[in-house]
Amino acid sequence: MRNPFSEFASFERQTERKIPLDDILSAHQDVLGRMTEGFKQLVKDEAGDGLWQPDGDSIVRVYGEASEIVSSFPYTIGDIEAFTLGAIGSEDPDFYLMGPLGLYLSALCNNTEVRSVTFNLGGQDIRLPLLGYRMTEGQTLKVEGHLGDLAGISMEGGELEVTGNVGRYLGAGMIDGLIRVSGDAGRFIGEQMVGGEIHVKGRFGGVGKPMGGRVFHRKQMVFEGEKGSQKAKGKS
Amino acid sequence: MQVLTHPFRVFRAFRGRLLTTKVNRGLRMSENLRQDVLSILDFVGDNLYLNRPDLEIAEREYNATLLMSVLTGLIGGKALIVGEPGLGKTTSAEYVGCLLYRIPLGTVWGAEVSGHPEQTEEKIVGRPDLGQLNQGNEEVVWSAFALLPIKIIDEINRLPETKQSLILNGVDRGNWTYLNQMVVNDEYALFATANYQDRGTNTIVPPLMDRFDVMVESKHPGPNLAWMIGTGDSIQEKLRDPAREREIQACLAEKDGLSRLDEILDGYGRDIQAELNVPTLGRSERTQIREVALSIPFDIDASALMRTFLAELTFCCKYGQKRSNEVCDEGCHYKGYLNYEARGCVSNRFPVSVRRYAQALAWLNGKGAVDVEHLRVVLPYAAAHRVQWRDDVTRIEETDSRSDCYPIHRAREAVKQVVRRYSEQSDRIKSALATASRIFEGEALTPVEGEHPLYREIFRDLGIDDSRRFE
């Protein structure tokens, strides 16, 4: 009888790109403690009753406080990734508040000197909202997996790449930069955006009311404003 | 379990490199032919079969009907083209056959068989030579359909089911028998067209259906392209060559006339190249393409994905394998997989079709290996007509929004599901297969376990009694 598996004889399981969660957590324990403490403080200040609704004011307020908190201690990209893994798998009710968590992670990314961050959210049921808020020029944020509503809003530059799907209000209010979504995007894409570019490869929920920039569905440009970002055009 | 030893195991990796080198050399040598085939595709798409592209592979857009027809012609496959009347099912096959096999269009038309209830074996395959019969000799006059390498059956589902059996063997193997004589086609491609069900159509019997490698739909091109059809100079007429068509007819009528056929066809090819500036393929070119294309290996992910897909279409935890007369229990542990929704088991022709078409597609893309993307393109067309879905548990409704006909749409959704499942655990599946290979060769290892039916199939292949039973 022939070996029906011989094609795989030379296959060796790839070393996991990610260190097992426990190892990551233990390696970053100190910083993680400060990050967790900071997030809990943020939740206590901004959503003490366990409720939080995203609107223009609350987003700005929470992000402002999150930025203050994260600038008070040093951390690395590995710390952000470890904190994210711990946070989305946590049973602590504070971490159920996805909005503040998305803003806190955005603040962590925007306040680090390293300009390129990757989030591996593949296989997660949770869809983080508000990630990529106020990204700045030169920053790159890659998300392997899905995101929730309000991804990449108010981006000021940089590049946000999502391999999965995103929710509603993708890139709302963005000023500049580039967003690429390989999966589907919900309704109100580019709502009130004034510049930059949004590319969606999957199903397209519909453009909001952008005022500038450019929105693409696959190869087709579905919206072009008068203030299209020249910088982003160059990148695409 | 029988344990085999492999004395040449140490050379396996080296042999792999040799194979790759051979494939690459073949690809380089057939590059001009690849460009020729792409030119034929473009020529037909731009001038003869106007339709929208509906597939994108390696940043090149294709119309699925045209692409599948060309792949069918290249590898000598069998394609079932379905669609509404008048949407180019037959004509697409005629043009592709004409250019890929260098046969004048009139001859292609002449060799076509129409499906209708009064069709007979004598019209399809051959008839007795009445002159010879009067002299007491039993000779067969073979039909052009039986002799020529391009075979088109128009409206196959208008053939009554009993008459469909007449062509089973010929469709499958290229063997055509009449009286006590037989003609064997060493090279042929078959295209059959079918309208959707109406009062005049019959069901295509499952054994015949299974013999088709792919099923593809010729769709409406949209109002704008439709309005352009029939305008301008008719290039179709330029593909005709009445003088050579008569010569070919005479050749086919003679006893050893086929030996002169290639010469006539080569002349036709030269004239077409000169007049229309489009290349055509001769027998040697097609043979070379087939040799190179069918030697292209599958990369490890494509192979593992295909095994995953096959496992989902054949595995049954309770009855050993899928059978069309046995239905899964409601509480089956494997309810989330395709095997719960499918009726019956796909035949061994299915992986053969997928392999050949995926290799031909990889060749057309100039790739040295078949990858997952090639499989994703080919699988829906190879599975659409073969997989029967249960009506009572289907998760994809016929009324869902879609752009393909339901069988292709259903198969495409099934492929998406399996690809998603495979992506989530590809490393583990490959690891399970690799471990199985080592166990097969005698190493004392524990097989990798998992939820997917493929893991259970691996256990079965390894002859390991699986005591787990899922009720």
XYZ file of C-alpha atoms in Angstrom:
707
model
C 0.000 0.000 0.000
C 1.317 3.440 -0.902
C 1.795 6.011 1.773
C -1.058 8.450 1.060
C 0.556 11.115 3.221
C 4.035 11.124 1.685
C 3.594 14.689 0.360
C 3.664 15.864 3.955
C 6.715 13.879 5.035
C 8.948 16.913 5.058
C 6.400 19.198 6.719
C 7.401 20.481 10.087
C 4.983 22.440 12.150
C 5.951 26.071 12.056
C 7.092 27.574 15.262
C 4.183 29.559 16.557
C 4.651 33.193 15.641
C 3.083 34.111 18.926
C 4.485 33.053 22.270
C 1.896 31.183 24.317
C -0.285 33.551 26.265
C 1.031 32.600 29.685
C 4.618 33.240 28.589
C 3.703 36.604 27.159
C 1.817 37.612 30.236
C 4.564 36.568 32.615
C 7.256 38.312 30.554
C 5.385 41.580 30.693
C 3.844 41.214 34.109
C 4.981 44.498 35.605
C 4.013 46.683 32.719
C 0.814 44.741 32.266
C -0.109 45.478 35.820
C 0.291 49.196 35.180
C -1.617 48.998 31.932
C -4.456 47.114 33.580
C -4.484 49.509 36.484
C -4.579 52.437 34.086
C -7.471 50.979 32.126
C -9.435 50.256 35.263
C -8.894 53.845 36.385
C -10.160 55.042 33.008
C -13.284 52.914 33.286
C -13.891 54.092 36.823
C -13.588 57.751 35.806
C -15.526 57.604 32.587
C -17.934 54.718 32.970
C -18.280 54.241 36.677
C -21.780 52.876 36.357
C -20.639 50.259 33.831
C -22.305 52.052 30.933
C -20.584 53.946 28.151
C -22.054 55.354 24.970
C -19.753 56.528 22.194
C -20.463 60.054 21.010
C -18.273 62.926 19.950
C -17.698 64.233 23.465
C -17.287 60.948 25.287
C -14.799 59.665 22.717
C -12.645 62.780 22.953
C -12.830 62.764 26.737
C -11.958 59.091 27.165
C -9.157 59.283 24.630
C -7.740 62.360 26.340
C -7.621 60.672 29.691
C -6.290 57.427 28.178
C -3.452 59.375 26.543
C -2.557 60.929 29.868
C -2.539 57.553 31.586
C -0.445 55.724 28.997
C 2.120 58.495 28.801
C 2.876 58.019 32.494
C 4.722 54.678 32.099
C 7.069 53.120 29.544
C 5.967 50.107 27.501
C 6.837 48.233 24.345
C 4.913 46.849 21.386
C 5.077 43.418 23.023
C 3.379 44.892 26.086
C 0.530 46.251 23.966
C 0.044 42.884 22.267
C 0.152 41.037 25.578
C -2.271 43.471 27.177
C -4.656 43.082 24.234
C -4.595 39.307 24.465
C -5.218 39.415 28.185
C -7.937 42.067 27.884
C -10.067 40.385 25.254
C -9.925 37.081 27.081
C -10.495 38.576 30.517
C -13.511 37.752 32.663
C -13.186 41.063 34.490
C -16.385 43.094 33.775
C -14.308 46.267 33.253
C -12.890 44.708 30.121
C -16.386 44.130 28.770
C -16.502 47.843 27.953
C -15.197 47.541 24.443
C -15.418 51.222 23.535
C -13.022 52.493 26.206
C -10.802 49.474 25.531
C -10.538 50.376 21.833
C -9.682 53.965 22.717
C -7.179 52.861 25.361
C -5.443 50.620 22.829
C -5.486 53.452 20.290
C -3.864 55.707 22.854
C -1.234 53.052 23.594
C -0.421 52.769 19.882
C -0.377 56.512 19.275
C 1.898 57.220 22.247
C 4.618 54.710 21.470
C 7.692 55.563 19.473
C 7.480 52.395 17.436
C 5.345 53.282 14.446
C 4.191 49.840 13.422
C 1.862 47.684 15.521
C 0.138 44.405 14.667
C -2.893 43.079 16.503
C -3.659 39.418 16.057
C -7.376 39.170 16.751
C -7.977 36.145 14.506
C -10.388 33.593 15.921
C -11.835 36.094 18.426
C -15.571 36.571 18.677
C -15.076 40.042 20.132
C -15.010 42.927 17.697
C -13.114 45.856 19.118
C -14.539 49.244 18.180
C -12.693 52.535 17.878
C -9.284 51.040 17.138
C -7.097 53.319 15.044
C -8.599 56.469 16.523
C -6.456 59.508 15.724
C -3.637 57.587 14.133
C -0.885 59.896 13.030
C 1.335 60.239 10.000
C 3.906 57.458 9.616
C 2.026 55.059 11.850
C 1.028 51.590 10.635
C -1.574 49.479 12.363
C -2.271 46.022 11.076
C -5.177 44.014 12.457
C -5.426 40.331 11.689
C -9.075 39.598 12.324
C -12.237 41.653 12.607
C -12.974 45.037 14.150
C -16.211 46.588 15.336
C -17.786 49.979 14.657
C -15.897 53.250 14.348
C -12.578 51.742 13.261
C -10.033 54.301 12.095
C -12.132 57.326 12.958
C -10.503 60.755 13.077
C -7.314 59.380 11.590
C -4.780 62.089 11.003
C -2.440 59.961 8.906
C -0.786 56.585 8.734
C -2.143 53.321 7.502
C -4.725 51.012 9.041
C -5.003 47.567 7.533
C -7.702 45.088 8.590
C -7.648 41.568 7.194
C -11.191 40.743 8.328
C -14.478 42.642 8.499
C -15.284 45.943 10.190
C -18.509 47.393 11.524
C -20.207 50.704 10.790
C -18.667 54.180 10.519
C -15.321 53.016 9.167
C -12.967 55.983 8.905
C -15.605 58.468 10.033
C -14.172 61.960 10.340
C -10.748 60.938 9.097
C -8.524 63.746 7.991
C -5.742 61.903 6.247
C -4.197 58.468 5.920
C -5.156 55.195 4.361
C -7.509 52.420 5.487
C -7.566 49.051 3.795
C -10.189 46.450 4.726
C -9.941 43.017 3.133
C -13.320 41.847 4.390
C -16.726 43.491 4.617
C -17.495 46.948 5.950
C -20.796 48.077 7.460
C -22.847 51.171 6.714
C -21.800 54.828 6.879
C -18.298 54.315 5.543
C -16.301 57.553 5.649
C -19.050 59.523 7.386
C -17.877 63.147 7.557
C -14.360 62.274 6.451
C -12.472 65.186 4.984
C -9.402 63.493 3.544
C -7.515 60.250 3.126
C -8.523 57.061 1.409
C -10.620 54.061 2.338
C -10.416 50.792 0.394
C -12.886 47.950 1.024
C -12.475 44.636 -0.747
C -15.423 42.684 0.650
C -19.088 43.563 0.868
C -19.754 47.251 1.055
C -22.370 48.507 3.484
C -22.609 51.952 1.917
C -20.910 55.326 2.069
C -21.987 57.780 4.756
C -21.804 61.515 4.048
C -18.128 62.208 3.446
C -16.935 65.707 2.704
C -13.574 64.861 1.212
C -11.101 62.066 0.585
C -11.735 59.034 -1.542
C -13.600 55.777 -0.949
C -12.999 52.663 -3.039
C -14.936 49.434 -3.261
C -12.599 46.900 -4.834
C -11.273 48.705 -7.884
C -14.132 51.104 -8.199
C -14.003 54.555 -6.673
C -17.387 55.141 -5.110
C -16.687 58.570 -3.704
C -14.210 61.313 -4.411
C -14.281 64.562 -2.547
C -12.610 67.753 -3.517
C -10.127 67.518 -0.691
C -8.705 64.059 -1.490
C -5.491 63.501 0.366
C -2.597 63.722 -2.051
C -0.370 61.864 0.379
C -2.704 58.908 0.552
C -3.184 58.938 -3.214
C 0.519 58.462 -3.609
C 0.514 55.437 -1.363
C -2.273 53.642 -3.177
C -1.154 -2.381 9.326
C 1.442 -3.034 6.750
C 4.469 -0.893 7.330
C 6.449 -0.059 4.255
C 10.032 1.050 4.266
C 11.321 3.652 1.898
C 14.965 3.029 1.051
C 15.094 6.270 -0.915
C 13.673 8.409 1.803
C 16.854 10.455 2.126
C 16.465 11.500 -1.480
C 12.936 12.712 -1.090
C 13.777 16.363 -0.617
C 16.294 16.201 -3.448
C 13.729 14.535 -5.693
C 11.350 17.353 -4.845
C 13.904 19.872 -6.045
C 14.443 17.917 -9.245
C 10.704 17.867 -9.845
C 10.455 21.603 -9.305
C 13.335 22.211 -11.678
C 11.677 20.015 -14.278
C 8.391 21.865 -13.897
C 10.111 25.233 -14.141
C 11.969 24.153 -17.258
C 8.678 22.948 -18.733
C 7.028 26.251 -17.858
C 9.821 28.208 -19.516
C 9.617 26.067 -22.632
C 5.861 26.414 -22.849
C 5.831 30.180 -22.176
C 5.175 30.981 -25.841
C 2.312 28.520 -25.857
C 0.925 30.106 -22.728
C 0.958 33.486 -24.432
C -0.768 31.880 -27.436
C -3.531 30.486 -25.245
C -3.973 33.848 -23.532
C -4.178 35.463 -26.987
C -6.880 32.971 -27.970
C -8.765 33.768 -24.777
C -8.526 37.488 -25.474
C -9.476 37.079 -29.118
C -12.590 35.063 -28.357
C -13.508 37.344 -25.457
C -13.013 40.537 -27.476
C -14.573 39.448 -30.751
C -16.699 36.363 -30.538
C -18.092 35.674 -27.104
C -18.851 39.005 -25.520
C -19.478 38.669 -21.835
C -18.496 40.205 -18.545
C -15.487 38.953 -16.615
C -16.661 37.300 -13.426
C -13.435 35.796 -12.095
C -10.212 37.436 -11.029
C -7.132 35.273 -10.731
C -3.640 36.621 -10.165
C -4.774 40.137 -11.074
C -6.174 39.032 -14.433
C -9.872 39.002 -15.133
C -11.617 36.152 -16.901
C -15.093 35.180 -17.919
C -15.733 31.868 -16.178
C -17.447 30.224 -19.152
C -14.633 31.111 -21.471
C -11.918 30.202 -19.007
C -13.431 26.820 -18.190
C -13.995 26.123 -21.884
C -10.360 26.901 -22.680
C -9.107 24.755 -19.790
C -11.406 21.969 -21.002
C -9.933 22.234 -24.468
C -6.374 22.316 -23.169
C -6.530 19.255 -20.979
C -9.089 17.325 -22.990
C -11.801 17.584 -20.380
C -15.561 17.551 -20.378
C -17.587 20.642 -19.643
C -21.287 21.054 -19.124
C -22.353 24.570 -20.045
C -25.754 25.583 -18.744
C -27.757 28.713 -19.324
C -30.787 30.279 -20.880
C -31.334 29.728 -24.615
C -29.360 32.060 -26.825
C -26.752 33.156 -24.321
C -23.786 31.670 -26.129
C -23.422 28.247 -24.549
C -22.816 26.416 -27.793
C -21.045 29.207 -29.617
C -18.471 29.675 -26.854
C -17.588 25.988 -27.127
C -17.485 26.173 -30.929
C -15.050 29.089 -31.006
C -12.782 27.634 -28.346
C -12.800 24.258 -30.106
C -12.126 25.879 -33.451
C -9.060 27.814 -32.267
C -7.614 25.399 -29.718
C -7.933 22.426 -32.062
C -7.382 24.292 -35.339
C -10.613 22.990 -36.840
C -12.620 25.109 -39.309
C -15.807 26.390 -37.752
C -17.985 24.697 -40.359
C -16.458 21.322 -39.500
C -17.090 21.935 -35.796
C -20.716 22.698 -36.621
C -20.963 19.592 -38.752
C -19.698 17.364 -35.978
C -22.150 18.629 -33.398
C -24.805 16.341 -32.013
C -28.180 17.771 -31.076
C -30.042 16.380 -28.147
C -33.614 15.496 -29.027
C -35.898 12.569 -28.276
C -35.583 11.055 -31.761
C -31.787 11.030 -31.708
C -30.255 7.666 -32.597
C -26.984 5.872 -32.114
C -26.534 5.898 -35.898
C -26.557 9.683 -35.975
C -24.352 10.069 -32.934
C -21.739 7.344 -33.324
C -21.799 5.718 -36.727
C -23.863 3.723 -39.176
C -23.337 0.578 -41.270
C -21.663 1.135 -44.626
C -24.612 0.074 -46.744
C -22.531 -0.393 -49.903
C -20.182 -2.757 -48.082
C -23.074 -4.429 -46.333
C -24.640 -5.288 -49.702
C -21.420 -7.061 -50.550
C -21.570 -8.993 -47.291
C -18.947 -6.902 -45.437
C -19.707 -5.328 -42.085
C -18.104 -1.899 -42.041
C -18.951 1.170 -39.972
C -19.089 4.710 -41.275
C -18.126 6.692 -38.206
C -19.726 10.046 -37.576
C -17.615 13.191 -37.523
C -18.676 13.531 -33.879
C -17.032 10.225 -33.025
C -13.855 10.936 -35.000
C -13.030 14.581 -34.373
C -11.337 15.665 -31.144
C -13.836 18.443 -30.474
C -17.196 17.056 -29.526
C -20.169 19.270 -28.844
C -23.512 17.941 -27.715
C -26.114 20.631 -27.944
C -28.963 20.531 -25.439
C -27.888 17.257 -23.909
C -30.805 17.250 -21.509
C -33.233 16.923 -24.418
C -31.886 13.420 -24.921
C -34.186 10.973 -23.152
C -32.549 9.298 -20.195
C -32.378 5.927 -21.954
C -30.477 7.470 -24.846
C -28.070 9.272 -22.578
C -26.630 5.851 -21.753
C -25.591 5.511 -25.410
C -22.886 8.084 -24.955
C -21.723 7.186 -21.440
C -18.639 5.264 -22.478
C -17.708 7.623 -25.245
C -18.011 10.616 -22.957
C -15.952 8.926 -20.274
C -13.139 7.311 -22.207
C -13.418 8.373 -25.811
C -14.312 4.824 -26.868
C -17.068 4.697 -29.445
C -18.407 1.305 -30.424
C -20.827 0.326 -33.125
C -21.542 -3.172 -34.416
C -18.344 -4.987 -33.565
C -16.036 -2.129 -34.256
C -14.573 0.534 -32.074
C -12.889 3.868 -32.528
C -10.800 5.250 -29.703
C -10.079 8.950 -29.446
C -6.565 9.436 -28.122
C -7.328 13.115 -27.642
C -10.698 14.798 -27.289
C -12.550 17.492 -25.426
C -16.267 17.380 -24.927
C -18.670 20.215 -24.405
C -22.328 19.652 -23.677
C -24.866 22.396 -23.307
C -28.063 22.247 -21.307
C -30.973 24.601 -20.885
C -32.721 24.967 -17.583
C -35.621 22.635 -16.949
C -38.652 23.093 -19.144
C -41.294 20.844 -20.657
C -38.944 19.474 -23.289
C -36.014 18.609 -21.072
C -35.113 15.451 -19.194
C -32.947 14.911 -16.170
C -29.323 14.162 -16.925
C -28.707 10.777 -15.337
C -26.242 10.938 -12.409
C -23.628 8.648 -14.024
C -23.486 10.943 -17.052
C -23.515 14.055 -14.902
C -20.579 12.733 -12.891
C -18.551 12.289 -16.047
C -18.444 16.023 -16.661
C -15.382 17.586 -15.139
C -16.892 21.008 -14.692
C -20.200 22.750 -14.931
C -20.296 26.414 -15.812
C -23.035 28.888 -16.575
C -23.086 31.087 -19.641
C -24.655 34.226 -18.235
C -26.323 37.177 -19.866
C -23.652 39.713 -20.795
C -25.716 42.682 -19.642
C -27.616 45.119 -21.833
C -24.622 47.094 -23.029
C -22.592 44.179 -24.316
C -25.743 42.463 -25.569
C -26.504 45.514 -27.682
C -23.065 45.288 -29.287
C -23.468 41.653 -30.307
C -23.918 41.250 -34.029
C -22.576 44.698 -34.914
C -19.489 45.224 -37.064
C -17.803 42.713 -39.338
C -18.622 39.096 -38.645
C -15.400 37.448 -37.553
C -17.318 34.211 -37.240
C -17.404 33.944 -41.034
C -13.642 34.336 -41.137
C -13.278 31.214 -39.012
C -15.011 29.284 -41.784
C -13.004 27.665 -44.563
C -15.433 25.911 -46.908
C -12.737 24.370 -49.087
C -10.930 22.775 -46.189
C -14.227 21.828 -44.570
C -15.024 19.793 -47.698
C -11.539 18.262 -47.643
C -11.959 17.254 -44.016
C -15.341 15.738 -44.773
C -13.755 13.679 -47.525
C -10.932 12.606 -45.191
C -13.362 11.426 -42.558
C -15.272 9.397 -45.130
C -12.142 7.580 -46.313
C -10.906 4.550 -44.507
C -7.428 5.888 -43.690
C -8.245 9.491 -44.364
C -7.460 10.646 -40.816
C -3.750 10.491 -41.551
C -4.149 13.532 -43.838
C -6.214 15.454 -41.319
C -3.396 17.145 -39.397
C -1.931 18.519 -42.609
C -5.239 20.163 -43.561
C -5.716 21.538 -40.064
C -2.190 22.997 -40.012
C -2.936 24.839 -43.252
C -6.107 26.223 -41.728
C -4.142 27.386 -38.678
C -1.613 29.227 -40.837
C -4.373 31.028 -42.745
C -6.169 32.035 -39.566
C -2.938 33.374 -38.105
C -2.284 35.388 -41.246
C -5.791 36.744 -41.622
C -6.915 37.317 -38.040
C -3.550 37.472 -36.293
C -4.654 34.935 -33.732
C -2.636 31.801 -32.959
C -4.125 28.324 -33.005
C -2.831 25.133 -31.451
C -1.816 21.980 -33.252
C -1.705 18.500 -31.816
C 1.965 18.701 -30.762
C 1.441 22.035 -28.998
C -1.538 20.691 -27.106
C 0.433 17.608 -26.126
C 3.282 19.758 -24.866
C 0.919 21.922 -22.844
C -0.714 18.874 -21.319
C 2.638 17.361 -20.394
C 3.834 20.515 -18.700
C 0.524 21.424 -17.045
C -0.224 17.984 -15.698
C 3.218 17.742 -14.126
C 2.700 20.872 -12.025
C 2.677 19.812 -8.371
C 0.234 20.934 -5.701
C 1.736 22.968 -2.930
C 1.310 21.545 0.533
C -1.616 23.807 1.449
C -3.518 23.035 -1.737
C -3.080 19.331 -1.147
C -4.183 19.582 2.477
C -7.167 21.773 1.575
C -8.291 19.303 -1.071
C -8.105 16.452 1.445
C -10.105 18.553 3.889
C -12.762 19.228 1.256
C -12.945 15.589 0.220
C -13.240 14.478 3.831
C -16.225 16.750 4.298
C -17.962 15.329 1.247
C -17.340 11.658 1.903
C -17.118 11.081 5.641
C -19.874 9.652 7.761
C -19.155 8.749 11.365
C -22.040 6.338 11.611
C -22.166 4.489 8.312
C -18.488 4.612 7.359
C -18.983 6.785 4.282
C -21.674 8.894 2.671
C -24.243 6.977 0.671
C -27.079 8.512 -1.282
C -29.662 6.213 0.290
C -28.596 6.936 3.868
C -29.329 10.159 5.694
C -27.407 11.571 8.653
C -29.082 11.479 12.036
C -30.329 14.755 13.398
C -27.972 14.764 16.359
C -24.858 13.915 14.358
C -21.670 15.184 15.948
C -20.469 16.446 12.570
C -23.549 18.561 11.954
C -21.460 21.650 11.297
C -19.662 20.179 8.297
C -20.684 19.685 4.681
C -21.220 15.953 5.117
C -24.374 16.676 7.104
C -25.849 18.768 4.316
C -24.760 16.595 1.404
C -26.463 13.512 0.053
C -24.279 10.714 -1.232
C -20.561 10.552 -1.717
C -18.571 12.306 -4.443
C -16.971 9.951 -6.924
C -13.277 9.491 -7.599
C -13.729 11.436 -10.807
C -14.178 14.584 -8.733
C -10.601 14.860 -7.379
C -9.266 13.899 -10.800
C -11.210 16.758 -12.399
C -10.089 19.212 -9.741
C -6.469 18.155 -10.064
C -6.347 18.516 -13.843
C -8.230 21.781 -14.074
C -6.293 23.335 -11.207
C -3.019 22.298 -12.833
C -4.125 23.732 -16.171
C -5.117 26.970 -14.456
C -1.768 27.154 -12.663
C -0.030 26.647 -16.009
C -2.120 29.376 -17.599
C -1.065 31.669 -14.755
C 2.564 30.704 -15.259
C 2.857 29.222 -11.766
C 5.159 26.378 -10.805
C 2.702 24.934 -8.286
C -1.027 24.729 -7.772
C -1.990 26.815 -4.770
C -5.104 27.393 -2.700
C -6.289 30.214 -4.979
C -6.344 27.911 -7.993
C -8.376 25.410 -6.013
C -10.807 28.079 -4.864
C -11.478 28.940 -8.481
C -11.856 25.407 -9.798
C -13.645 23.672 -6.931
C -17.088 25.302 -7.289
C -17.262 24.404 -10.973
C -16.122 20.831 -10.377
C -18.484 20.299 -7.441
C -21.613 22.161 -8.591
C -23.114 19.315 -10.612
C -21.756 16.486 -8.517
C -22.694 17.294 -4.964
C -26.319 16.674 -4.111
C -27.555 18.706 -1.177
C -30.262 17.699 1.251
C -33.366 19.813 0.855
C -34.314 19.587 4.513
C -31.135 21.008 6.054
C -29.737 23.325 3.424
C -28.210 26.448 4.907
C -27.946 28.257 1.619
C -31.400 29.029 0.295
C -32.195 29.116 -3.379
C -33.746 32.517 -2.841
C -30.561 34.024 -1.375
C -29.005 36.915 -3.251
C -26.442 35.598 -5.746
C -24.927 36.110 -9.186
C -24.432 32.466 -10.209
C -27.005 29.787 -10.878
C -27.933 27.978 -7.685
C -25.773 24.822 -8.032
C -22.623 26.864 -8.644
C -23.518 29.383 -5.955
C -24.192 26.555 -3.498
C -20.892 24.895 -4.314
C -19.031 28.202 -4.055
C -20.474 28.828 -0.601
C -19.498 25.296 0.423
C -15.946 25.906 -0.776
C -15.819 29.163 1.195
C -16.893 27.316 4.333
C -14.232 24.663 3.944
C -11.520 27.175 3.097
C -12.429 29.106 6.248
C -12.279 25.966 8.360
C -9.008 24.994 6.751
C -7.470 28.444 7.291
C -8.311 28.264 10.965
C -6.497 24.972 11.483
C -4.222 24.558 8.486
C -1.128 24.123 10.597
C -2.729 21.404 12.667
C -4.126 19.596 9.639
C -0.746 19.614 7.913
C 0.861 18.479 11.115
C -1.663 15.620 11.370
C -0.886 14.555 7.818
C 2.858 14.799 8.381
C 2.607 12.754 11.571
C 0.507 10.201 9.710
C 3.188 9.941 7.062
C 5.813 9.199 9.694
C 3.582 6.658 11.417
C 2.956 5.052 8.054
C 6.658 4.649 7.636
C 6.961 2.891 10.948
C 7.706 5.563 13.518
C 6.025 5.106 16.865
C 4.099 8.348 17.162
C 0.663 9.330 18.327
C -1.593 10.587 15.545
C -2.804 14.134 15.864
C -6.428 14.286 16.939
C -8.945 16.923 16.054
C -12.586 17.675 15.443
C -12.619 17.759 11.667
C -13.649 14.575 9.814
C -10.223 14.520 8.161
C -8.604 13.503 11.440
C -10.947 10.527 11.657
C -10.148 9.583 8.085
C -6.439 9.709 8.884
C -7.052 7.314 11.766
C -8.840 4.993 9.388
C -6.000 5.161 6.865
C -3.554 4.301 9.598
C -5.681 1.315 10.525
C -6.067 2.550 14.048
C -9.271 1.371 15.656
C -11.222 4.370 16.601
C -13.248 3.551 19.644
C -14.890 6.954 19.833
C -18.468 6.828 18.772
C -20.613 9.873 18.419
C -24.292 9.298 18.721
